Amino acid sequence: MLVLFYTPNSFPPTMHTSSFQQNILAELHHELAGTRTILERVPFEQAEYRPHPKSMSLWQLATHVVNLLAFKSLFVTHDSRDFLDPNAPKPGPTPTSKEELLARFDQYSALLREQLQATTDENLTHNFRLHRGEQTIFEQSKVAAIRLMGLNHSIHHRGQLTVYLRLLDIPVPGLYGPSADEK
């Protein structure tokens, strides 16, 4: 399998022909660095900011981005997740400071890396089922779940955070090259 991935500080991306595990780890390394940079710029003093009444607040969105890391871990360590299961793992309480948010990000990032390093390609080819009781939301290989519902989902919400930063007139860092604020 030939997969195209970005590596830290490299553009254009580097090609990897290694395992699923190594490809995910390489992309995760780059994406986590960019996500942390965005989170560092989120102003806690404007936590309640919403660009639109239907939007999450800035702090809800930043917390969601962090908590998605714990969700990604489920794809590695479990075969399913039922949203109706009262005993299923839940995210911790909402962080009450930027320091707490970043500490949780670092903790969840380290745990996800450890879990990925400890898994095998064989495990990643097994299916993961996300469901609500008997209703299947999706079922696909763990590697696809990590990629689509894990990385892509996080990148989507990180993109939303960059819009919030722009609207608050906070310089937006470049994630895949320089931003307009870094020229």
Coordinates of C-alpha atoms in Angstrom, one line a residue:
M1 CA 0.0 0.0 0.0
L2 CA 1.4 3.4 -0.9
V3 CA 0.1 6.3 1.2
L4 CA 0.9 10.0 1.0
F5 CA 1.5 11.7 4.4
Y6 CA 2.9 14.9 5.7
T7 CA 5.8 14.7 8.1
P8 CA 6.7 17.4 10.5
N9 CA 8.4 20.4 8.8
S10 CA 8.3 18.8 5.4
F11 CA 6.5 20.0 2.4
P12 CA 5.7 18.4 0.0
P13 CA 4.6 15.3 2.0
T14 CA 6.8 12.3 2.4
M15 CA 5.7 8.9 0.9
H16 CA 5.6 5.9 3.2
T17 CA 5.2 2.3 2.1
S18 CA 5.3 1.0 5.7
S19 CA 2.5 -0.4 7.8
F20 CA -0.9 1.1 8.5
Q21 CA 0.4 1.7 12.0
Q22 CA 3.4 3.6 10.9
N23 CA 1.5 5.7 8.4
I24 CA -1.1 6.7 10.9
L25 CA 1.6 7.6 13.4
A26 CA 3.4 9.7 10.9
E27 CA 0.3 11.7 10.0
L28 CA -0.8 11.9 13.6
H29 CA 2.6 13.4 14.6
H30 CA 2.2 16.2 12.1
E31 CA -1.5 16.9 12.7
L32 CA -1.1 16.9 16.5
A33 CA 1.6 19.5 16.3
G34 CA -0.6 21.8 14.2
T35 CA -3.6 21.2 16.5
R36 CA -1.6 22.1 19.6
T37 CA -0.4 25.3 17.9
I38 CA -4.1 26.3 17.2
L39 CA -5.1 25.4 20.8
E40 CA -2.3 27.5 22.2
R41 CA -3.9 30.5 20.5
V42 CA -7.4 30.0 21.8
P43 CA -8.1 32.9 24.2
F44 CA -9.7 31.5 27.4
E45 CA -11.0 35.0 28.2
Q46 CA -13.2 34.8 25.1
A47 CA -14.4 31.2 25.9
E48 CA -18.1 32.0 25.3
Y49 CA -17.6 33.6 21.8
R50 CA -19.9 32.2 19.1
P51 CA -19.7 33.3 15.5
H52 CA -23.4 32.3 15.1
P53 CA -26.2 31.3 17.6
K54 CA -26.1 27.7 16.2
S55 CA -22.3 27.4 16.6
M56 CA -20.5 25.9 19.5
S57 CA -18.8 28.4 21.8
L58 CA -15.1 28.8 21.3
W59 CA -14.4 26.8 24.5
Q60 CA -16.9 24.0 23.6
L61 CA -15.2 23.6 20.2
A62 CA -11.7 23.6 21.6
T63 CA -12.7 21.1 24.3
H64 CA -14.3 18.9 21.6
V65 CA -11.1 18.9 19.5
V66 CA -9.2 17.7 22.6
N67 CA -11.8 15.1 23.6
L68 CA -11.8 13.6 20.1
L69 CA -8.3 12.3 20.9
A70 CA -9.9 10.0 23.5
F71 CA -12.5 8.9 20.9
K72 CA -9.7 8.0 18.5
S73 CA -8.1 5.8 21.2
L74 CA -11.3 3.7 21.2
F75 CA -10.8 2.8 17.6
V76 CA -7.4 1.3 18.5
T77 CA -8.4 -0.5 21.7
H78 CA -12.0 -1.5 21.2
D79 CA -14.1 -3.1 18.6
S80 CA -17.2 -1.0 19.1
R81 CA -18.8 1.9 20.9
D82 CA -22.4 2.2 21.8
F83 CA -23.6 5.7 22.4
L84 CA -26.4 4.4 24.6
D85 CA -24.1 2.4 26.9
P86 CA -24.1 4.2 30.3
N87 CA -20.8 2.5 31.2
A88 CA -18.9 3.6 28.1
P89 CA -15.9 5.9 28.6
K90 CA -16.9 9.6 28.6
P91 CA -14.7 12.7 28.3
G92 CA -13.7 14.4 31.5
P93 CA -15.2 17.6 32.8
T94 CA -14.8 20.8 30.7
P95 CA -11.3 22.3 31.3
T96 CA -11.4 25.5 33.3
S97 CA -8.2 27.0 32.0
K98 CA -6.1 27.0 28.9
E99 CA -3.4 25.2 30.9
E100 CA -5.8 22.5 31.8
L101 CA -7.0 22.2 28.1
L102 CA -3.4 21.9 26.9
A103 CA -2.5 19.4 29.6
R104 CA -5.5 17.2 28.6
F105 CA -4.4 17.5 25.0
D106 CA -0.9 16.4 25.8
Q107 CA -2.2 13.5 28.0
Y108 CA -4.6 12.3 25.4
S109 CA -2.0 12.7 22.6
A110 CA 0.6 10.7 24.5
L111 CA -1.9 7.9 25.3
L112 CA -3.1 7.7 21.6
R113 CA 0.5 7.5 20.4
E114 CA 1.3 4.8 23.0
Q115 CA -1.8 2.8 22.0
L116 CA -0.9 3.0 18.3
Q117 CA 2.7 2.0 18.9
A118 CA 1.5 -1.0 20.8
T119 CA -1.0 -2.2 18.3
T120 CA -0.5 -4.2 15.1
D121 CA -1.6 -3.9 11.5
E122 CA -3.6 -7.0 12.0
N123 CA -5.6 -5.3 14.8
L124 CA -6.1 -2.2 12.7
T125 CA -7.7 -4.3 9.9
H126 CA -10.4 -5.5 12.3
N127 CA -13.7 -3.8 12.1
F128 CA -14.9 -1.1 14.5
R129 CA -18.6 -0.6 14.9
L130 CA -20.0 2.8 16.1
H131 CA -23.7 2.4 17.0
R132 CA -26.6 3.7 19.1
G133 CA -28.2 0.6 20.4
E134 CA -29.1 -1.6 17.4
Q135 CA -28.7 1.2 15.0
T136 CA -25.3 1.1 13.3
I137 CA -23.8 4.5 12.6
F138 CA -20.8 3.1 10.8
E139 CA -18.8 -0.1 10.7
Q140 CA -15.4 -0.2 9.0
S141 CA -11.9 -1.3 9.6
K142 CA -10.2 0.4 12.5
V143 CA -7.6 2.0 10.2
A144 CA -10.5 3.6 8.2
A145 CA -12.3 4.6 11.3
I146 CA -9.1 6.3 12.6
R147 CA -8.6 8.1 9.3
L148 CA -12.2 9.1 8.6
M149 CA -13.8 9.5 12.0
G150 CA -10.6 10.3 13.8
L151 CA -8.2 12.4 11.8
N152 CA -10.6 13.9 9.3
H153 CA -13.1 14.7 12.0
S154 CA -10.4 16.5 14.1
I155 CA -9.0 18.4 11.1
H156 CA -12.5 19.6 10.3
H157 CA -13.1 21.0 13.8
R158 CA -9.6 22.4 13.9
G159 CA -10.5 24.2 10.7
Q160 CA -13.5 25.7 12.5
L161 CA -11.2 26.9 15.3
T162 CA -9.1 28.7 12.8
V163 CA -12.2 30.6 11.5
Y164 CA -13.0 31.5 15.1
L165 CA -9.5 32.8 15.6
R166 CA -9.6 34.8 12.4
L167 CA -13.0 36.4 13.4
L168 CA -11.4 37.3 16.8
D169 CA -8.5 38.9 14.9
I170 CA -6.0 36.4 16.4
P171 CA -3.2 35.5 14.0
V172 CA -3.8 32.1 12.4
P173 CA -0.8 29.8 12.2
G174 CA 0.0 28.0 9.0
L175 CA -0.7 24.4 9.1
Y176 CA 0.3 23.2 5.7
G177 CA 2.4 26.2 4.7
P178 CA 2.4 29.8 5.7
S179 CA -0.8 31.6 6.5
A180 CA -1.7 35.2 5.6
D181 CA -0.6 36.1 9.1
E182 CA 2.9 34.7 8.6
K183 CA 3.8 36.3 5.3

